[in-house]
Amino acid sequence: MTTSAATCPHASAAPIPLDPFVTDLDAETARLLAAGPLAEVELPGGVPVWAVTHHAEARRLLTDKRLVKDIEVWGAWQRGEIPADWPLIGLANPGRSMLTVDGEDHRRLRALVAQALTVRRVERMRERIEELTTGLLDKLPADGGTVDLKAEFAYPLPMYVISDLMGIDEADHPRLKVLFDKFFSTQTPPEEVIATLGELAAMMGAVVAARRETPGDDLTSALIQASENGDRLTDAEIVSTLQLMVAAGHETTISLIVNAVVNLSAHPDQLALVLDGKTTWEQVVEETLRYSTPTSHVLIRFAAEDVQVGEKTIKQGDALIVSYGAIGRDEQAHGPTADSFDITRDSATRHISFGHGPHVCPGAALSRLEAGVALPALYARFPGLRLAVEPGELRNKPVVTQNDLFELPVVLGG
C-alpha cells in the first residue's frame, strides 16, 4: 500500500485520527461526540472522511438519497488516492450486495434477500441455537475455573449458527476465522489484503456452487431460489451477500455477547436486577447494543452532491462514515446519563445500532435471538461468573470498525 495520504477535502482543523490499535475506545468516542454532530476524522492509511456522531443527524443522513454507496462517487477513489491494497478496502468496496447499492438496485436485492431470510426462518433457528448453547456450556468446567469465554463460547456459537444457516461446512471454520480477522484488521499486510478478499470470495463461491448442485434447507439455497417477477440473484450477488452476512452476522453477535458480559461484570447491581427477574434479558441486550455497540463505525457513503449538516458541508465526492459508538452515547437522544450503562433505561430501544431506514441490518433479528438465548443460559449455569482481570486490562483488537476484544478471561464461579 502506498503511504501518501489522500488529499483532504475539508477546510477546517486537522481531523481526528481513528486509532488503528483501538487503545482507548471510550476516549476516542468522547472526542468524536465533542466534535460532532459532524466530525472530521482520518481513517488508518491517512484517509480523511466525515463521521456523523449524533443520533438525530445520523437518522437524517442514513435516509438522505444524496449520500450513496457507489465507490465511484468518491473523489479520493477517482483520483487514485485510495490504493487497492488499503486495509479497509474490503469494507469500502466489498462487491455488489445490499451494502453497496442504492435506489431500485437496493430495493431489488433487499426484496430477494428478504424472501430467503424470513422471520420464520430466523425463529426456526431458536431450537438449534439453544442446542448449540447447551453443548458449548457443557464443555466449560462445571466446577468453575478460569476460561477465555470469547474463545470457548462467544465466538463458536455465532459461527456455528451462521454456518448452519448458510450451509457452510464446519471444517471451514478455522480458516474463516483467520480470513475474517485479516478482513477487519487495520494491521493486515498490504500484500495479504487482496489475497484475503479473493480467498473469501472463493470460499463463498464454493458454497454457492455446492448448493446449486445439491439444494438444502439453508439460506444459500433459499437465495439461489429467490425470485421476483422472474428476476433472480446472480452468483456474484449471492457470494457478496453471503460474505456480508457471515462478516456482519457472526462478528456482531460475538461482540454483543462479550460486551454484555463485560458490562454486567462491571455493574454487579445491574446483574442482580436481571438475575432476580426485576428486569429482562432483552433490556440487557438493547442497552449493550446502545452503550457498547458491536460496530463502532460503518464504512462508507459518498456525497453525490453537497450535503449541509449544521454549519458544515459534506462536499460532493466526500466520504462519510457512521460512528455508531458515539451515536449510542449522544446525550440529546439518551439523556445526561448516556455515558452510563443502565439496563433500566427507557431510551435503550431507541438506539440505531443496527442502522436506520431501508438499510437496517437484515441480520439484526438473528443477532438479538442468539444473545437472548446465550446470555440467560450462561448466567443460569454460572451465576457467579466474573471477570478474571480488571475491565481496564481487557484489550481491543486492532479493528477500527468493531468494538471487539482479543479475549475475555472470566472466572466461571466460586
PDB file of C-alpha atoms in Angstrom, residues 136-316:
ATOM      1  CA  LEU A 136     -20.872 -25.214  24.473  1.00  0.00           C
ATOM      2  CA  LEU A 137     -21.766 -24.654  28.133  1.00  0.00           C
ATOM      3  CA  ASP A 138     -21.410 -28.382  28.779  1.00  0.00           C
ATOM      4  CA  LYS A 139     -17.792 -28.153  27.612  1.00  0.00           C
ATOM      5  CA  LEU A 140     -16.922 -25.484  30.197  1.00  0.00           C
ATOM      6  CA  PRO A 141     -15.603 -26.592  33.619  1.00  0.00           C
ATOM      7  CA  ALA A 142     -18.660 -27.407  35.721  1.00  0.00           C
ATOM      8  CA  ASP A 143     -16.850 -26.558  38.964  1.00  0.00           C
ATOM      9  CA  GLY A 144     -15.812 -23.085  37.818  1.00  0.00           C
ATOM     10  CA  GLY A 145     -12.307 -22.156  36.833  1.00  0.00           C
ATOM     11  CA  THR A 146     -10.826 -19.520  34.524  1.00  0.00           C
ATOM     12  CA  VAL A 147     -11.522 -19.649  30.778  1.00  0.00           C
ATOM     13  CA  ASP A 148     -11.409 -17.363  27.763  1.00  0.00           C
ATOM     14  CA  LEU A 149     -15.157 -17.013  27.358  1.00  0.00           C
ATOM     15  CA  LYS A 150     -14.804 -15.439  23.927  1.00  0.00           C
ATOM     16  CA  ALA A 151     -12.838 -18.355  22.507  1.00  0.00           C
ATOM     17  CA  GLU A 152     -14.868 -21.061  24.262  1.00  0.00           C
ATOM     18  CA  PHE A 153     -18.377 -19.639  23.975  1.00  0.00           C
ATOM     19  CA  ALA A 154     -18.967 -16.209  22.411  1.00  0.00           C
ATOM     20  CA  TYR A 155     -17.034 -16.962  19.216  1.00  0.00           C
ATOM     21  CA  PRO A 156     -18.081 -20.530  18.343  1.00  0.00           C
ATOM     22  CA  LEU A 157     -21.812 -20.024  18.959  1.00  0.00           C
ATOM     23  CA  PRO A 158     -22.400 -17.380  16.238  1.00  0.00           C
ATOM     24  CA  MET A 159     -20.049 -19.173  13.845  1.00  0.00           C
ATOM     25  CA  TYR A 160     -21.952 -22.446  14.257  1.00  0.00           C
ATOM     26  CA  VAL A 161     -25.269 -20.623  13.847  1.00  0.00           C
ATOM     27  CA  ILE A 162     -24.321 -18.672  10.737  1.00  0.00           C
ATOM     28  CA  SER A 163     -22.741 -21.778   9.216  1.00  0.00           C
ATOM     29  CA  ASP A 164     -25.877 -23.819   9.878  1.00  0.00           C
ATOM     30  CA  LEU A 165     -27.971 -21.042   8.399  1.00  0.00           C
ATOM     31  CA  MET A 166     -25.903 -20.784   5.232  1.00  0.00           C
ATOM     32  CA  GLY A 167     -24.783 -24.371   4.776  1.00  0.00           C
ATOM     33  CA  ILE A 168     -21.077 -23.733   5.433  1.00  0.00           C
ATOM     34  CA  ASP A 169     -19.037 -26.793   6.349  1.00  0.00           C
ATOM     35  CA  GLU A 170     -17.748 -26.864   9.932  1.00  0.00           C
ATOM     36  CA  ALA A 171     -14.332 -27.874   8.580  1.00  0.00           C
ATOM     37  CA  ASP A 172     -14.042 -24.362   7.096  1.00  0.00           C
ATOM     38  CA  HIS A 173     -14.483 -22.591  10.465  1.00  0.00           C
ATOM     39  CA  PRO A 174     -10.773 -22.304  11.380  1.00  0.00           C
ATOM     40  CA  ARG A 175      -9.859 -20.834   8.001  1.00  0.00           C
ATOM     41  CA  LEU A 176     -12.835 -18.473   8.030  1.00  0.00           C
ATOM     42  CA  LYS A 177     -11.695 -17.147  11.407  1.00  0.00           C
ATOM     43  CA  VAL A 178      -8.228 -16.403  10.027  1.00  0.00           C
ATOM     44  CA  LEU A 179      -9.635 -14.720   6.924  1.00  0.00           C
ATOM     45  CA  PHE A 180     -12.176 -12.557   8.731  1.00  0.00           C
ATOM     46  CA  ASP A 181      -9.572 -11.498  11.297  1.00  0.00           C
ATOM     47  CA  LYS A 182      -7.487 -10.260   8.354  1.00  0.00           C
ATOM     48  CA  PHE A 183     -10.543  -8.781   6.623  1.00  0.00           C
ATOM     49  CA  PHE A 184     -11.369  -6.474   9.548  1.00  0.00           C
ATOM     50  CA  SER A 185      -7.868  -5.731  10.847  1.00  0.00           C
ATOM     51  CA  THR A 186      -6.066  -2.491  10.089  1.00  0.00           C
ATOM     52  CA  GLN A 187      -2.785  -4.388  10.553  1.00  0.00           C
ATOM     53  CA  THR A 188      -3.144  -6.826   7.655  1.00  0.00           C
ATOM     54  CA  PRO A 189      -0.028  -6.517   5.461  1.00  0.00           C
ATOM     55  CA  PRO A 190      -0.785  -4.887   2.092  1.00  0.00           C
ATOM     56  CA  GLU A 191       0.328  -7.967   0.173  1.00  0.00           C
ATOM     57  CA  GLU A 192      -2.300 -10.043   2.014  1.00  0.00           C
ATOM     58  CA  VAL A 193      -5.302  -7.715   1.573  1.00  0.00           C
ATOM     59  CA  ILE A 194      -6.231  -8.655  -1.994  1.00  0.00           C
ATOM     60  CA  ALA A 195      -5.409 -12.332  -1.421  1.00  0.00           C
ATOM     61  CA  THR A 196      -7.699 -12.400   1.634  1.00  0.00           C
ATOM     62  CA  LEU A 197     -10.591 -10.892  -0.309  1.00  0.00           C
ATOM     63  CA  GLY A 198     -10.045 -13.354  -3.133  1.00  0.00           C
ATOM     64  CA  GLU A 199      -9.974 -16.379  -0.843  1.00  0.00           C
ATOM     65  CA  LEU A 200     -13.134 -15.303   0.986  1.00  0.00           C
ATOM     66  CA  ALA A 201     -14.947 -14.873  -2.323  1.00  0.00           C
ATOM     67  CA  ALA A 202     -13.715 -18.285  -3.479  1.00  0.00           C
ATOM     68  CA  MET A 203     -14.944 -19.977  -0.278  1.00  0.00           C
ATOM     69  CA  MET A 204     -18.384 -18.369  -0.575  1.00  0.00           C
ATOM     70  CA  GLY A 205     -18.414 -19.244  -4.283  1.00  0.00           C
ATOM     71  CA  ALA A 206     -17.777 -22.892  -3.440  1.00  0.00           C
ATOM     72  CA  VAL A 207     -20.744 -22.851  -1.024  1.00  0.00           C
ATOM     73  CA  VAL A 208     -22.997 -21.425  -3.754  1.00  0.00           C
ATOM     74  CA  ALA A 209     -21.804 -23.990  -6.302  1.00  0.00           C
ATOM     75  CA  ALA A 210     -22.408 -26.851  -3.868  1.00  0.00           C
ATOM     76  CA  ARG A 211     -25.929 -25.645  -3.090  1.00  0.00           C
ATOM     77  CA  ARG A 212     -26.772 -25.206  -6.762  1.00  0.00           C
ATOM     78  CA  GLU A 213     -25.848 -28.844  -7.267  1.00  0.00           C
ATOM     79  CA  THR A 214     -27.484 -30.106  -4.053  1.00  0.00           C
ATOM     80  CA  PRO A 215     -30.037 -27.643  -2.612  1.00  0.00           C
ATOM     81  CA  GLY A 216     -30.830 -27.849   1.089  1.00  0.00           C
ATOM     82  CA  ASP A 217     -32.915 -26.141   3.739  1.00  0.00           C
ATOM     83  CA  ASP A 218     -30.446 -23.298   4.219  1.00  0.00           C
ATOM     84  CA  LEU A 219     -30.138 -19.610   3.399  1.00  0.00           C
ATOM     85  CA  THR A 220     -27.791 -20.135   0.465  1.00  0.00           C
ATOM     86  CA  SER A 221     -30.254 -22.454  -1.247  1.00  0.00           C
ATOM     87  CA  ALA A 222     -33.051 -20.003  -0.491  1.00  0.00           C
ATOM     88  CA  LEU A 223     -31.057 -17.130  -2.001  1.00  0.00           C
ATOM     89  CA  ILE A 224     -30.480 -19.195  -5.150  1.00  0.00           C
ATOM     90  CA  GLN A 225     -34.184 -19.961  -5.402  1.00  0.00           C
ATOM     91  CA  ALA A 226     -35.468 -16.460  -4.541  1.00  0.00           C
ATOM     92  CA  SER A 227     -37.296 -14.821  -7.428  1.00  0.00           C
ATOM     93  CA  GLU A 228     -39.291 -11.647  -8.006  1.00  0.00           C
ATOM     94  CA  ASN A 229     -41.094 -11.236 -11.341  1.00  0.00           C
ATOM     95  CA  GLY A 230     -38.680 -13.730 -12.852  1.00  0.00           C
ATOM     96  CA  ASP A 231     -35.644 -11.878 -11.506  1.00  0.00           C
ATOM     97  CA  ARG A 232     -33.043 -13.812  -9.527  1.00  0.00           C
ATOM     98  CA  LEU A 233     -29.802 -13.024  -7.758  1.00  0.00           C
ATOM     99  CA  THR A 234     -26.658 -13.657  -9.756  1.00  0.00           C
ATOM    100  CA  ASP A 235     -23.965 -15.904  -8.306  1.00  0.00           C
ATOM    101  CA  ALA A 236     -21.764 -12.852  -7.746  1.00  0.00           C
ATOM    102  CA  GLU A 237     -24.566 -11.141  -5.810  1.00  0.00           C
ATOM    103  CA  ILE A 238     -25.141 -14.255  -3.706  1.00  0.00           C
ATOM    104  CA  VAL A 239     -21.418 -14.552  -2.954  1.00  0.00           C
ATOM    105  CA  SER A 240     -21.225 -10.908  -1.836  1.00  0.00           C
ATOM    106  CA  THR A 241     -24.412 -11.298   0.214  1.00  0.00           C
ATOM    107  CA  LEU A 242     -23.087 -14.412   1.962  1.00  0.00           C
ATOM    108  CA  GLN A 243     -19.791 -12.697   2.701  1.00  0.00           C
ATOM    109  CA  LEU A 244     -21.674  -9.703   4.107  1.00  0.00           C
ATOM    110  CA  MET A 245     -23.947 -11.909   6.221  1.00  0.00           C
ATOM    111  CA  VAL A 246     -21.104 -14.002   7.629  1.00  0.00           C
ATOM    112  CA  ALA A 247     -18.983 -10.925   8.401  1.00  0.00           C
ATOM    113  CA  ALA A 248     -21.814  -8.937   9.964  1.00  0.00           C
ATOM    114  CA  GLY A 249     -23.753 -11.877  11.395  1.00  0.00           C
ATOM    115  CA  HIS A 250     -21.096 -13.566  13.453  1.00  0.00           C
ATOM    116  CA  GLU A 251     -18.809 -10.624  14.310  1.00  0.00           C
ATOM    117  CA  THR A 252     -21.687  -8.514  15.626  1.00  0.00           C
ATOM    118  CA  THR A 253     -23.059 -11.298  17.795  1.00  0.00           C
ATOM    119  CA  ILE A 254     -19.656 -12.198  19.234  1.00  0.00           C
ATOM    120  CA  SER A 255     -19.144  -8.604  20.369  1.00  0.00           C
ATOM    121  CA  LEU A 256     -22.726  -8.318  21.635  1.00  0.00           C
ATOM    122  CA  ILE A 257     -22.292 -11.337  23.928  1.00  0.00           C
ATOM    123  CA  VAL A 258     -18.789 -10.331  25.046  1.00  0.00           C
ATOM    124  CA  ASN A 259     -19.741  -6.707  25.734  1.00  0.00           C
ATOM    125  CA  ALA A 260     -22.839  -7.720  27.682  1.00  0.00           C
ATOM    126  CA  VAL A 261     -20.720  -9.920  29.972  1.00  0.00           C
ATOM    127  CA  VAL A 262     -18.155  -7.128  30.455  1.00  0.00           C
ATOM    128  CA  ASN A 263     -20.850  -4.579  31.280  1.00  0.00           C
ATOM    129  CA  LEU A 264     -22.727  -6.849  33.683  1.00  0.00           C
ATOM    130  CA  SER A 265     -19.462  -7.803  35.409  1.00  0.00           C
ATOM    131  CA  ALA A 266     -18.571  -4.133  35.829  1.00  0.00           C
ATOM    132  CA  HIS A 267     -22.070  -3.372  37.179  1.00  0.00           C
ATOM    133  CA  PRO A 268     -22.966  -6.151  39.673  1.00  0.00           C
ATOM    134  CA  ASP A 269     -26.002  -4.191  40.861  1.00  0.00           C
ATOM    135  CA  GLN A 270     -27.496  -4.406  37.384  1.00  0.00           C
ATOM    136  CA  LEU A 271     -26.572  -8.060  37.034  1.00  0.00           C
ATOM    137  CA  ALA A 272     -28.505  -8.650  40.259  1.00  0.00           C
ATOM    138  CA  LEU A 273     -31.553  -6.916  38.771  1.00  0.00           C
ATOM    139  CA  VAL A 274     -31.744  -9.246  35.809  1.00  0.00           C
ATOM    140  CA  LEU A 275     -30.875 -12.389  37.788  1.00  0.00           C
ATOM    141  CA  ASP A 276     -33.645 -11.503  40.261  1.00  0.00           C
ATOM    142  CA  GLY A 277     -36.126 -11.031  37.426  1.00  0.00           C
ATOM    143  CA  LYS A 278     -36.577  -7.303  38.103  1.00  0.00           C
ATOM    144  CA  THR A 279     -35.668  -6.510  34.523  1.00  0.00           C
ATOM    145  CA  THR A 280     -35.310  -8.585  31.363  1.00  0.00           C
ATOM    146  CA  TRP A 281     -32.517 -10.035  29.298  1.00  0.00           C
ATOM    147  CA  GLU A 282     -33.980  -8.169  26.332  1.00  0.00           C
ATOM    148  CA  GLN A 283     -33.201  -4.927  28.165  1.00  0.00           C
ATOM    149  CA  VAL A 284     -29.644  -6.148  28.755  1.00  0.00           C
ATOM    150  CA  VAL A 285     -29.245  -6.831  25.040  1.00  0.00           C
ATOM    151  CA  GLU A 286     -30.676  -3.472  23.954  1.00  0.00           C
ATOM    152  CA  GLU A 287     -28.657  -1.426  26.454  1.00  0.00           C
ATOM    153  CA  THR A 288     -25.493  -3.278  25.412  1.00  0.00           C
ATOM    154  CA  LEU A 289     -26.252  -2.502  21.768  1.00  0.00           C
ATOM    155  CA  ARG A 290     -26.594   1.175  22.675  1.00  0.00           C
ATOM    156  CA  TYR A 291     -23.781   1.604  25.194  1.00  0.00           C
ATOM    157  CA  SER A 292     -21.204  -0.820  23.769  1.00  0.00           C
ATOM    158  CA  THR A 293     -22.410  -1.158  20.199  1.00  0.00           C
ATOM    159  CA  PRO A 294     -20.609  -4.037  18.446  1.00  0.00           C
ATOM    160  CA  THR A 295     -19.945  -1.877  15.384  1.00  0.00           C
ATOM    161  CA  SER A 296     -18.022   1.296  16.230  1.00  0.00           C
ATOM    162  CA  HIS A 297     -18.072   2.713  12.701  1.00  0.00           C
ATOM    163  CA  VAL A 298     -19.739   1.658   9.465  1.00  0.00           C
ATOM    164  CA  LEU A 299     -17.950   2.419   6.221  1.00  0.00           C
ATOM    165  CA  ILE A 300     -18.799   4.197   3.927  1.00  0.00           C
ATOM    166  CA  ARG A 301     -21.082   6.577   1.992  1.00  0.00           C
ATOM    167  CA  PHE A 302     -20.259   9.153  -0.645  1.00  0.00           C
ATOM    168  CA  ALA A 303     -21.809  12.525  -1.386  1.00  0.00           C
ATOM    169  CA  ALA A 304     -23.269  12.694  -4.888  1.00  0.00           C
ATOM    170  CA  GLU A 305     -23.859  16.397  -4.217  1.00  0.00           C
ATOM    171  CA  ASP A 306     -23.220  18.828  -1.380  1.00  0.00           C
ATOM    172  CA  VAL A 307     -24.989  17.981   1.898  1.00  0.00           C
ATOM    173  CA  GLN A 308     -25.298  20.619   4.600  1.00  0.00           C
ATOM    174  CA  VAL A 309     -25.110  19.497   8.255  1.00  0.00           C
ATOM    175  CA  GLY A 310     -25.380  22.464  10.582  1.00  0.00           C
ATOM    176  CA  GLU A 311     -22.556  24.834   9.725  1.00  0.00           C
ATOM    177  CA  LYS A 312     -20.545  22.151   7.926  1.00  0.00           C
ATOM    178  CA  THR A 313     -20.863  20.804   4.395  1.00  0.00           C
ATOM    179  CA  ILE A 314     -20.155  17.327   3.116  1.00  0.00           C
ATOM    180  CA  LYS A 315     -18.873  18.322  -0.315  1.00  0.00           C
ATOM    181  CA  GLN A 316     -19.693  16.381  -3.462  1.00  0.00           C
TER     182      GLN A 316
END
